[in-house]
PDB file of C-alpha atoms in Angstrom:
ATOM      1  CA  MET A   1       0.219   0.027  -0.280  1.00 44.00           C
ATOM      2  CA  LEU A   2       0.969   3.332  -0.738  1.00 44.00           C
ATOM      3  CA  SER A   3       0.956   5.360   2.288  1.00 42.00           C
ATOM      4  CA  THR A   4       2.315  18.895   6.582  1.00 34.00           C
ATOM      5  CA  THR A   5       4.828  24.363   6.779  1.00 34.00           C
ATOM      6  CA  LEU A   6       1.885  26.104   4.931  1.00 37.00           C
ATOM      7  CA  LEU A   7       3.290  26.391   1.570  1.00 42.00           C
ATOM      8  CA  VAL A   8       0.250  23.326   1.570  1.00 45.00           C
ATOM      9  CA  ILE A   9       1.906  21.306  -1.162  1.00 48.00           C
ATOM     10  CA  LEU A  10      -1.734  19.028  -1.409  1.00 45.00           C
ATOM     11  CA  VAL A  11      -0.347  17.000  -3.525  1.00 43.00           C
ATOM     12  CA  LEU A  12      -3.202  15.513  -4.767  1.00 40.00           C
ATOM     13  CA  ALA A  13      -3.393  14.809  -8.112  1.00 38.00           C
ATOM     14  CA  ARG A  14      -4.270  14.708 -11.763  1.00 37.00           C
ATOM     15  CA  ALA A  15      -3.983  12.650 -14.605  1.00 38.00           C
ATOM     16  CA  ASN A  16      -2.299  13.234 -17.943  1.00 40.00           C
ATOM     17  CA  THR A  17      -5.990  14.741 -19.392  1.00 36.00           C
ATOM     18  CA  ALA A  18      -6.661  16.902 -22.154  1.00 32.00           C
ATOM     19  CA  VAL A  19      -7.438  19.276 -20.295  1.00 31.00           C
ATOM     20  CA  SER A  20      -4.980  23.166 -19.982  1.00 31.00           C
ATOM     21  CA  ILE A  21      -2.440  22.645 -17.254  1.00 32.00           C
ATOM     22  CA  PRO A  22      -3.926  25.891 -15.097  1.00 36.00           C
ATOM     23  CA  THR A  23      -0.979  28.773 -14.548  1.00 39.00           C
ATOM     24  CA  SER A  24       0.569  28.963 -11.407  1.00 44.00           C
ATOM     25  CA  LYS A  25       0.145  32.766  -9.527  1.00 47.00           C
ATOM     26  CA  SER A  26       2.242  33.791  -7.172  1.00 55.00           C
ATOM     27  CA  GLY A  27      -0.056  34.946  -3.923  1.00 60.00           C
ATOM     28  CA  LYS A  28       1.541  37.679  -0.440  1.00 73.00           C
ATOM     29  CA  PHE A  29       2.240  34.593   1.262  1.00 82.00           C
ATOM     30  CA  TRP A  30       4.916  33.321  -1.030  1.00 83.00           C
ATOM     31  CA  LYS A  31       7.981  34.116  -0.132  1.00 86.00           C
ATOM     32  CA  GLY A  32      10.367  31.346  -2.371  1.00 88.00           C
ATOM     33  CA  PHE A  33      11.024  27.690  -1.828  1.00 90.00           C
ATOM     34  CA  ALA A  34      14.140  30.190   0.849  1.00 92.00           C
ATOM     35  CA  ARG A  35      11.715  30.700   3.158  1.00 89.00           C
ATOM     36  CA  ILE A  36      10.685  27.599   3.722  1.00 88.00           C
ATOM     37  CA  ASP A  37      10.867  26.267   7.435  1.00 87.00           C
ATOM     38  CA  TYR A  38       7.812  23.498   7.612  1.00 84.00           C
ATOM     39  CA  LEU A  39       6.711  20.783   5.712  1.00 83.00           C
ATOM     40  CA  PHE A  40       4.274  18.418   6.961  1.00 77.00           C
ATOM     41  CA  THR A  41       3.569  15.594   4.755  1.00 75.00           C
ATOM     42  CA  SER A  42       2.375  11.734   4.814  1.00 72.00           C
ATOM     43  CA  GLN A  43       4.658  10.413   2.987  1.00 66.00           C
ATOM     44  CA  TRP A  44       4.839   6.261   3.730  1.00 66.00           C
ATOM     45  CA  ARG A  45       8.422   5.496   3.627  1.00 68.00           C
ATOM     46  CA  SER A  46       8.388   2.175   1.683  1.00 80.00           C
ATOM     47  CA  SER A  47      10.957   2.971  -1.013  1.00 86.00           C
ATOM     48  CA  ASN A  48      14.305   1.532   0.129  1.00 88.00           C
ATOM     49  CA  ARG A  49      16.394   4.246   1.352  1.00 87.00           C
ATOM     50  CA  PRO A  50      15.575   7.945   1.434  1.00 89.00           C
ATOM     51  CA  ASN A  51      12.480   8.977   0.092  1.00 89.00           C
ATOM     52  CA  TRP A  52      11.019  12.214  -1.733  1.00 90.00           C
ATOM     53  CA  VAL A  53      10.209  14.049   0.959  1.00 89.00           C
ATOM     54  CA  ASP A  54      14.778  13.565   1.752  1.00 90.00           C
ATOM     55  CA  TYR A  55      15.875  14.372  -0.903  1.00 93.00           C
ATOM     56  CA  MET A  56      13.554  17.832  -0.984  1.00 91.00           C
ATOM     57  CA  THR A  57      14.920  18.361   2.997  1.00 91.00           C
ATOM     58  CA  THR A  58      18.157  17.483   2.902  1.00 92.00           C
ATOM     59  CA  THR A  59      19.422  17.360  -0.825  1.00 95.00           C
ATOM     60  CA  PHE A  60      17.687  19.766  -2.746  1.00 93.00           C
ATOM     61  CA  ASN A  61      16.550  22.164   0.079  1.00 91.00           C
ATOM     62  CA  GLN A  62      16.879  26.120   0.194  1.00 88.00           C
ATOM     63  CA  SER A  63      17.020  26.595   3.744  1.00 88.00           C
ATOM     64  CA  LYS A  64      16.961  24.012   6.762  1.00 87.00           C
ATOM     65  CA  ILE A  65      13.589  22.481   6.619  1.00 87.00           C
ATOM     66  CA  ASN A  66      12.072  20.446   9.969  1.00 82.00           C
ATOM     67  CA  SER A  67      10.760  17.705   8.221  1.00 80.00           C
ATOM     68  CA  ILE A  68       6.647  16.160  10.159  1.00 73.00           C
ATOM     69  CA  ASN A  69       5.414  13.041   8.170  1.00 71.00           C
ATOM     70  CA  TYR A  70       1.976  12.070   9.702  1.00 68.00           C
ATOM     71  CA  ALA A  71       1.843   7.962   7.386  1.00 66.00           C
ATOM     72  CA  PHE A  72       0.070   5.367   8.548  1.00 67.00           C
ATOM     73  CA  PRO A  73       1.052   2.351   5.586  1.00 67.00           C
ATOM     74  CA  GLY A  74      -1.660   2.120   3.629  1.00 71.00           C
ATOM     75  CA  ALA A  75      -4.305   5.148   4.471  1.00 73.00           C
ATOM     76  CA  THR A  76      -6.808   6.279   1.955  1.00 75.00           C
ATOM     77  CA  THR A  77      -8.052   9.297   2.206  1.00 72.00           C
ATOM     78  CA  ASP A  78     -11.410   8.518   4.325  1.00 74.00           C
ATOM     79  CA  GLU A  79     -12.338   5.464   6.414  1.00 70.00           C
ATOM     80  CA  LYS A  80     -16.801   6.355   4.809  1.00 70.00           C
ATOM     81  CA  THR A  81     -14.630   5.983   1.186  1.00 72.00           C
ATOM     82  CA  THR A  82     -12.116   3.247   0.527  1.00 68.00           C
ATOM     83  CA  SER A  83     -10.698   2.394   3.413  1.00 60.00           C
ATOM     84  CA  ALA A  84      -9.578  -1.286   4.266  1.00 57.00           C
ATOM     85  CA  PRO A  85     -10.534  -2.084   8.548  1.00 53.00           C
ATOM     86  CA  LEU A  86      -6.902  -1.750   8.778  1.00 56.00           C
ATOM     87  CA  PHE A  87      -5.885   0.489   7.679  1.00 51.00           C
ATOM     88  CA  ARG A  88      -6.186   3.461  10.262  1.00 63.00           C
ATOM     89  CA  PRO A  89      -5.249   5.721  11.081  1.00 70.00           C
ATOM     90  CA  THR A  90      -6.920   7.820   7.200  1.00 73.00           C
ATOM     91  CA  ILE A  91      -5.812  11.041   4.793  1.00 70.00           C
ATOM     92  CA  GLN A  92      -8.512  12.552   6.986  1.00 69.00           C
ATOM     93  CA  THR A  93      -7.639  11.566  10.767  1.00 70.00           C
ATOM     94  CA  GLN A  94      -3.901  12.630   9.857  1.00 67.00           C
ATOM     95  CA  ILE A  95      -4.363  16.386   9.096  1.00 70.00           C
ATOM     96  CA  GLY A  96      -8.456  16.568  11.217  1.00 67.00           C
ATOM     97  CA  GLN A  97      -6.989  15.036  14.467  1.00 67.00           C
ATOM     98  CA  GLN A  98      -2.978  15.262  14.579  1.00 64.00           C
ATOM     99  CA  CYS A  99      -1.525  17.382  12.072  1.00 67.00           C
ATOM    100  CA  LEU A 100      -4.211  20.807  12.877  1.00 67.00           C
ATOM    101  CA  ARG A 101      -4.549  19.815  16.850  1.00 67.00           C
ATOM    102  CA  GLN A 102      -1.058  19.680  16.877  1.00 64.00           C
ATOM    103  CA  TRP A 103      -0.184  21.955  15.259  1.00 60.00           C
ATOM    104  CA  GLY A 104      -3.111  24.110  14.125  1.00 60.00           C
ATOM    105  CA  PRO A 105      -2.809  26.004  17.996  1.00 57.00           C
ATOM    106  CA  GLN A 106       1.181  27.181  17.129  1.00 54.00           C
ATOM    107  CA  PHE A 107       0.002  27.706  13.964  1.00 54.00           C
ATOM    108  CA  VAL A 108      -2.436  30.647  15.184  1.00 51.00           C
ATOM    109  CA  ILE A 109      -0.385  31.315  18.429  1.00 36.00           C
ATOM    110  CA  ARG A 110       2.645  30.909  19.024  1.00 45.00           C
ATOM    111  CA  GLY A 111       3.886  31.985  14.163  1.00 49.00           C
ATOM    112  CA  SER A 112       6.611  30.057  14.594  1.00 70.00           C
ATOM    113  CA  SER A 113       5.142  28.235  11.754  1.00 72.00           C
ATOM    114  CA  ASN A 114       3.371  30.488   9.808  1.00 79.00           C
ATOM    115  CA  SER A 115       1.547  31.134   6.380  1.00 82.00           C
ATOM    116  CA  ASP A 116       5.396  31.625   4.735  1.00 85.00           C
ATOM    117  CA  ASN A 117       6.914  29.797   6.260  1.00 86.00           C
ATOM    118  CA  SER A 118       5.495  26.343   5.790  1.00 85.00           C
ATOM    119  CA  LEU A 119       4.786  23.800   2.682  1.00 82.00           C
ATOM    120  CA  PHE A 120       2.558  21.064   3.442  1.00 80.00           C
ATOM    121  CA  VAL A 121       1.697  17.786   1.411  1.00 74.00           C
ATOM    122  CA  LEU A 122      -1.316  16.638   2.363  1.00 68.00           C
ATOM    123  CA  LEU A 123      -1.451  14.002  -0.818  1.00 58.00           C
ATOM    124  CA  ALA A 124       1.856  12.873  -1.524  1.00 60.00           C
ATOM    125  CA  PHE A 125       0.340  10.110  -3.701  1.00 68.00           C
ATOM    126  CA  PRO A 126      -3.389   9.093  -3.302  1.00 69.00           C
ATOM    127  CA  GLY A 127      -2.391   5.147  -5.072  1.00 79.00           C
ATOM    128  CA  ASN A 128      -4.445   3.802  -1.505  1.00 81.00           C
ATOM    129  CA  ASP A 129      -7.286   5.628  -2.457  1.00 84.00           C
ATOM    130  CA  ILE A 130      -7.229   3.906  -6.286  1.00 85.00           C
ATOM    131  CA  VAL A 131      -5.989   0.043  -5.586  1.00 83.00           C
ATOM    132  CA  ASN A 132      -9.165  -0.325  -2.520  1.00 82.00           C
ATOM    133  CA  SER A 133     -10.801   0.872  -4.282  1.00 83.00           C
ATOM    134  CA  LEU A 134     -10.458  -1.157  -7.253  1.00 83.00           C
ATOM    135  CA  GLY A 135     -13.232  -4.178  -7.079  1.00 79.00           C
ATOM    136  CA  ARG A 136     -16.709  -2.211  -5.774  1.00 83.00           C
ATOM    137  CA  ASN A 137     -18.725  -1.982  -8.264  1.00 86.00           C
ATOM    138  CA  ASP A 138     -18.687   2.217  -6.924  1.00 88.00           C
ATOM    139  CA  SER A 139     -14.597   2.758  -7.613  1.00 89.00           C
ATOM    140  CA  VAL A 140     -15.563   5.053 -10.435  1.00 90.00           C
ATOM    141  CA  SER A 141     -18.056   7.263  -8.510  1.00 91.00           C
ATOM    142  CA  VAL A 142     -16.532   7.268  -5.269  1.00 90.00           C
ATOM    143  CA  ILE A 143     -13.540   9.605  -5.711  1.00 89.00           C
ATOM    144  CA  PRO A 144     -16.123  12.496  -6.397  1.00 91.00           C
ATOM    145  CA  LYS A 145     -17.386  11.827  -2.530  1.00 89.00           C
ATOM    146  CA  ILE A 146     -13.116  11.369  -1.889  1.00 87.00           C
ATOM    147  CA  PHE A 147     -12.715  15.026  -3.277  1.00 87.00           C
ATOM    148  CA  GLU A 148     -16.039  15.617  -0.648  1.00 88.00           C
ATOM    149  CA  THR A 149     -13.514  14.659   2.614  1.00 86.00           C
ATOM    150  CA  TYR A 150     -10.896  17.085   1.568  1.00 84.00           C
ATOM    151  CA  ASP A 151     -12.562  20.335   0.244  1.00 86.00           C
ATOM    152  CA  ASN A 152     -13.264  19.865   3.389  1.00 85.00           C
ATOM    153  CA  LEU A 153      -9.457  19.597   4.883  1.00 83.00           C
ATOM    154  CA  ILE A 154      -8.434  22.261   2.632  1.00 82.00           C
ATOM    155  CA  GLU A 155     -11.295  24.529   4.698  1.00 83.00           C
ATOM    156  CA  GLN A 156      -9.473  23.431   8.261  1.00 82.00           C
ATOM    157  CA  LEU A 157      -5.976  24.190   6.880  1.00 81.00           C
ATOM    158  CA  TYR A 158      -6.915  26.975   5.204  1.00 82.00           C
ATOM    159  CA  ALA A 159      -8.269  28.671   8.829  1.00 80.00           C
ATOM    160  CA  VAL A 160      -5.137  27.879  10.937  1.00 78.00           C
ATOM    161  CA  GLY A 161      -3.782  30.247   7.702  1.00 79.00           C
ATOM    162  CA  GLY A 162      -2.842  27.279   4.392  1.00 79.00           C
ATOM    163  CA  ARG A 163      -2.446  29.919   1.513  1.00 81.00           C
ATOM    164  CA  ASN A 164       0.231  28.321  -0.410  1.00 78.00           C
ATOM    165  CA  LEU A 165      -1.251  24.628  -2.280  1.00 79.00           C
ATOM    166  CA  VAL A 166       0.999  22.761  -4.979  1.00 80.00           C
ATOM    167  CA  PHE A 167      -1.460  19.998  -6.748  1.00 81.00           C
ATOM    168  CA  ASN A 168       0.754  17.354  -8.939  1.00 82.00           C
ATOM    169  CA  ASN A 169      -0.633  14.712 -10.491  1.00 82.00           C
ATOM    170  CA  LEU A 170      -0.577  11.252 -10.338  1.00 87.00           C
ATOM    171  CA  PRO A 171       1.077   9.219 -12.768  1.00 89.00           C
ATOM    172  CA  ASP A 172      -0.332   6.260 -14.554  1.00 92.00           C
ATOM    173  CA  LEU A 173      -1.398   3.479 -12.417  1.00 92.00           C
ATOM    174  CA  SER A 174      -1.684   0.715 -14.969  1.00 93.00           C
ATOM    175  CA  LYS A 175       1.694   0.633 -14.667  1.00 94.00           C
ATOM    176  CA  ALA A 176       2.316  -0.707 -11.683  1.00 93.00           C
ATOM    177  CA  PRO A 177       2.629  -5.041 -11.491  1.00 92.00           C
ATOM    178  CA  ILE A 178      -0.220  -4.989  -8.936  1.00 90.00           C
ATOM    179  CA  ILE A 179      -1.973  -4.116 -11.665  1.00 92.00           C
ATOM    180  CA  THR A 180      -0.495  -5.194 -14.584  1.00 90.00           C
ATOM    181  CA  VAL A 181      -0.064  -8.363 -12.788  1.00 86.00           C
ATOM    182  CA  ALA A 182      -3.804  -8.640 -11.820  1.00 82.00           C
ATOM    183  CA  ALA A 183      -4.028  -8.330 -15.628  1.00 80.00           C
ATOM    184  CA  ALA A 184      -2.260 -10.715 -16.320  1.00 79.00           C
ATOM    185  CA  ASN A 185      -4.070 -13.302 -14.265  1.00 78.00           C
ATOM    186  CA  GLY A 186      -7.078 -12.652 -15.953  1.00 72.00           C
ATOM    187  CA  SER A 187      -8.478  -9.636 -14.477  1.00 74.00           C
ATOM    188  CA  SER A 188      -8.133  -8.357 -17.878  1.00 73.00           C
ATOM    189  CA  MET A 189     -10.906  -5.116 -16.325  1.00 87.00           C
ATOM    190  CA  ALA A 190      -8.289  -3.484 -14.331  1.00 89.00           C
ATOM    191  CA  VAL A 191      -5.907  -1.362 -17.104  1.00 92.00           C
ATOM    192  CA  LYS A 192      -8.476   0.117 -18.062  1.00 92.00           C
ATOM    193  CA  THR A 193     -10.569  -0.088 -14.450  1.00 92.00           C
ATOM    194  CA  VAL A 194      -7.197   1.779 -13.295  1.00 93.00           C
ATOM    195  CA  LYS A 195      -7.289   4.164 -16.392  1.00 93.00           C
ATOM    196  CA  ARG A 196     -10.742   5.699 -15.652  1.00 93.00           C
ATOM    197  CA  GLN A 197     -10.620   5.900 -12.098  1.00 92.00           C
ATOM    198  CA  ILE A 198      -7.391   8.183 -12.939  1.00 90.00           C
ATOM    199  CA  LYS A 199      -8.907  10.265 -14.704  1.00 91.00           C
ATOM    200  CA  VAL A 200     -11.934  11.158 -13.124  1.00 91.00           C
ATOM    201  CA  TRP A 201      -9.597  11.328  -9.940  1.00 88.00           C
ATOM    202  CA  ASN A 202      -8.076  13.695 -12.248  1.00 87.00           C
ATOM    203  CA  GLU A 203     -10.642  16.229 -13.270  1.00 90.00           C
ATOM    204  CA  GLN A 204     -11.728  16.094  -9.528  1.00 88.00           C
ATOM    205  CA  VAL A 205      -7.960  17.579  -9.358  1.00 84.00           C
ATOM    206  CA  ILE A 206      -9.002  20.478 -12.286  1.00 85.00           C
ATOM    207  CA  SER A 207     -12.040  21.505  -9.585  1.00 86.00           C
ATOM    208  CA  LEU A 208     -10.308  21.589  -6.847  1.00 84.00           C
ATOM    209  CA  VAL A 209      -7.718  23.541  -8.235  1.00 83.00           C
ATOM    210  CA  ASP A 210     -10.096  26.292 -10.025  1.00 84.00           C
ATOM    211  CA  ARG A 211     -11.786  26.427  -6.306  1.00 83.00           C
ATOM    212  CA  ASN A 212      -9.483  27.448  -4.677  1.00 79.00           C
ATOM    213  CA  ARG A 213      -7.817  29.953  -7.404  1.00 76.00           C
ATOM    214  CA  THR A 214     -10.626  31.422  -6.980  1.00 72.00           C
ATOM    215  CA  ARG A 215     -13.398  32.099  -4.109  1.00 61.00           C
ATOM    216  CA  SER A 216     -12.687  35.266  -3.166  1.00 47.00           C
ATOM    217  CA  LYS A 217     -11.871  33.977   0.818  1.00 56.00           C
ATOM    218  CA  CYS A 218      -8.979  32.293  -1.088  1.00 51.00           C
ATOM    219  CA  HIS A 219      -7.626  34.801  -3.194  1.00 61.00           C
ATOM    220  CA  SER A 220      -3.813  34.648  -1.303  1.00 76.00           C
ATOM    221  CA  VAL A 221      -4.220  31.499  -2.487  1.00 79.00           C
ATOM    222  CA  THR A 222      -0.680  30.391  -4.179  1.00 80.00           C
ATOM    223  CA  ILE A 223      -0.951  26.572  -6.328  1.00 81.00           C
ATOM    224  CA  PHE A 224       2.118  25.137  -7.559  1.00 82.00           C
ATOM    225  CA  GLU A 225       1.360  22.611 -10.210  1.00 83.00           C
ATOM    226  CA  PRO A 226       4.493  19.526 -10.792  1.00 85.00           C
ATOM    227  CA  ASP A 227       3.503  17.222 -13.364  1.00 86.00           C
ATOM    228  CA  MET A 228       4.119  13.958 -12.025  1.00 87.00           C
ATOM    229  CA  TYR A 229       2.197  12.054 -14.744  1.00 87.00           C
ATOM    230  CA  SER A 230       4.637  13.081 -17.081  1.00 90.00           C
ATOM    231  CA  LEU A 231       7.605  12.386 -15.318  1.00 95.00           C
ATOM    232  CA  PHE A 232       6.530   8.613 -14.998  1.00 94.00           C
ATOM    233  CA  GLU A 233       5.908   8.791 -18.612  1.00 94.00           C
ATOM    234  CA  ASP A 234       9.719   9.476 -19.629  1.00 97.00           C
ATOM    235  CA  VAL A 235      10.881   6.657 -16.875  1.00 97.00           C
ATOM    236  CA  TYR A 236       8.900   3.914 -18.143  1.00 95.00           C
ATOM    237  CA  THR A 237       9.873   4.987 -21.396  1.00 95.00           C
ATOM    238  CA  ASP A 238      13.885   5.989 -20.641  1.00 98.00           C
ATOM    239  CA  PRO A 239      14.882   5.747 -17.316  1.00 97.00           C
ATOM    240  CA  LYS A 240      17.928   7.508 -18.591  1.00 97.00           C
ATOM    241  CA  SER A 241      15.717  11.004 -19.601  1.00 97.00           C
ATOM    242  CA  HIS A 242      16.340  12.230 -16.120  1.00 97.00           C
ATOM    243  CA  PRO A 243      19.437  11.456 -14.588  1.00 97.00           C
ATOM    244  CA  GLU A 244      18.929  10.491 -11.025  1.00 97.00           C
ATOM    245  CA  THR A 245      16.427   7.681 -12.271  1.00 97.00           C
ATOM    246  CA  ALA A 246      19.655   6.681 -15.106  1.00 97.00           C
ATOM    247  CA  SER A 247      20.595   2.934 -13.067  1.00 95.00           C
ATOM    248  CA  ILE A 248      16.291   1.858 -13.292  1.00 97.00           C
ATOM    249  CA  THR A 249      16.838  -1.105 -15.816  1.00 97.00           C
ATOM    250  CA  ASN A 250      13.395  -2.696 -15.209  1.00 97.00           C
ATOM    251  CA  THR A 251      10.599  -0.129 -15.372  1.00 96.00           C
ATOM    252  CA  ARG A 252       7.846  -3.000 -14.993  1.00 93.00           C
ATOM    253  CA  ASN A 253       8.889  -5.735 -12.740  1.00 93.00           C
ATOM    254  CA  PRO A 254       8.402  -5.211  -8.347  1.00 92.00           C
ATOM    255  CA  CYS A 255      12.353  -6.555  -7.406  1.00 92.00           C
ATOM    256  CA  PRO A 256      12.290  -9.806  -6.894  1.00 90.00           C
ATOM    257  CA  VAL A 257      13.843 -10.184  -3.364  1.00 86.00           C
ATOM    258  CA  ALA A 258      12.102  -7.640  -1.883  1.00 81.00           C
ATOM    259  CA  SER A 259       9.286  -8.979   0.267  1.00 72.00           C
ATOM    260  CA  PRO A 260       5.212  -8.177  -1.054  1.00 63.00           C
ATOM    261  CA  ILE A 261       4.651  -4.820   0.606  1.00 61.00           C
ATOM    262  CA  SER A 262       8.298  -3.833   1.301  1.00 58.00           C
ATOM    263  CA  ASN A 263       8.604  -1.873   4.926  1.00 60.00           C
ATOM    264  CA  ALA A 264      10.902   1.721   5.938  1.00 60.00           C
ATOM    265  CA  VAL A 265      13.618  -0.910   7.571  1.00 63.00           C
ATOM    266  CA  THR A 266      14.637  -3.754   4.750  1.00 72.00           C
ATOM    267  CA  LEU A 267      16.894  -2.328   2.411  1.00 83.00           C
ATOM    268  CA  TYR A 268      17.605  -4.173  -0.722  1.00 88.00           C
ATOM    269  CA  PRO A 269      20.574  -2.800  -2.226  1.00 88.00           C
ATOM    270  CA  GLN A 270      20.423  -5.579  -5.129  1.00 90.00           C
ATOM    271  CA  CYS A 271      16.903  -3.827  -6.074  1.00 91.00           C
ATOM    272  CA  VAL A 272      18.006  -0.544  -7.464  1.00 89.00           C
ATOM    273  CA  PRO A 273      17.442  -1.457 -10.873  1.00 94.00           C
ATOM    274  CA  TYR A 274      14.050  -2.290 -10.410  1.00 96.00           C
ATOM    275  CA  LEU A 275      11.428   1.342 -11.007  1.00 97.00           C
ATOM    276  CA  PHE A 276       9.918  -0.679  -8.086  1.00 95.00           C
ATOM    277  CA  ILE A 277      10.265  -2.135  -4.964  1.00 91.00           C
ATOM    278  CA  ASP A 278       7.223  -4.285  -3.999  1.00 89.00           C
ATOM    279  CA  GLN A 279       3.681  -4.788  -6.360  1.00 89.00           C
ATOM    280  CA  ILE A 280       3.285  -0.825  -5.848  1.00 88.00           C
ATOM    281  CA  HIS A 281       5.935   1.374  -4.109  1.00 89.00           C
ATOM    282  CA  ILE A 282       9.060   3.182  -6.543  1.00 92.00           C
ATOM    283  CA  GLN A 283      12.758   3.605  -4.879  1.00 92.00           C
ATOM    284  CA  SER A 284      14.962   5.525  -4.007  1.00 92.00           C
ATOM    285  CA  PRO A 285      16.039   6.735  -7.332  1.00 94.00           C
ATOM    286  CA  MET A 286      11.956   8.012  -8.056  1.00 95.00           C
ATOM    287  CA  HIS A 287      11.709  10.244  -5.636  1.00 93.00           C
ATOM    288  CA  LYS A 288      14.954  11.540  -5.457  1.00 95.00           C
ATOM    289  CA  ALA A 289      13.285  12.042  -9.352  1.00 96.00           C
ATOM    290  CA  ILE A 290       9.807  13.921  -8.457  1.00 94.00           C
ATOM    291  CA  ALA A 291      11.791  15.638  -5.372  1.00 93.00           C
ATOM    292  CA  ARG A 292      13.451  18.062  -7.998  1.00 95.00           C
ATOM    293  CA  LYS A 293      11.073  18.113 -10.354  1.00 94.00           C
ATOM    294  CA  MET A 294       8.182  19.349  -7.156  1.00 90.00           C
ATOM    295  CA  VAL A 295      11.789  21.752  -6.553  1.00 92.00           C
ATOM    296  CA  GLN A 296      12.034  22.987  -9.817  1.00 92.00           C
ATOM    297  CA  GLU A 297       8.806  24.436  -9.819  1.00 89.00           C
ATOM    298  CA  ILE A 298       8.214  25.690  -6.726  1.00 87.00           C
ATOM    299  CA  THR A 299      12.114  27.228  -7.646  1.00 87.00           C
ATOM    300  CA  GLY A 300      11.397  28.604 -11.636  1.00 71.00           C
ATOM    301  CA  GLU A 301      14.768  26.576 -11.686  1.00 48.00           C
ATOM    302  CA  ALA A 302      17.036  23.580 -10.924  1.00 38.00           C
ATOM    303  CA  CYS A 303      18.972  23.209  -7.531  1.00 35.00           C
TER     304      CYS A 303
END
């Protein structure tokens, strides 16, 4: 399974659809990546060495960043939509009950983190919502319900000062081993269904971006949109297209010596040539490429 600083890198997702990506516009609270002191996120660490949060914090950073990670393995957005019974907490509880409860009052009262120096990664790569709903009759129609939860979470973040947002799109999860293996084993609709899910998910993200750009009370919001779909397509086609992934030689299969669902503790140096460490998680080189892509979008140049 896949597993918040107030630039809200709200890493939701939008697929490579025909809808154009709106141009980023800086609001008055955005002072630049070099002014970021806090990074709040919810990114699980099944990456076989550093993940993209680590790289943004220690490699591509332009300031000393304090990273706070609320990730929980297998978390989905909301238990009322796509969570399996054992997967707790959800993104909703990670933000509403953990992040805001622990940091919201400090953010408003003490001012150590504020609208200028804070970066939220609300949702990095929400593959669990896609995978966990795949076998359901409402695997596509449930997605708008998920975004009702995101609307609520964004309202809560805005209430404590969240103004600067980054929304990135979602890669083609139909190419992940967990989906391609299912298709090879007779689930002929798996690939087609996932593609439909991503299309609808990303249409919802476009609407979410537009709502947060246009509603009057959020006129000061800054939104950045790193294009992760294209990044992954580049690597799927030619890993050498990006220096971080040049060592990858297998983009389709999981590393055969790793556990089916990897953890944050066990390292597998022999898995370096693989894009995927397991059925769903990408490895550290791709995470480094993701971090560079995000910082390129935020700063307008590579570090």
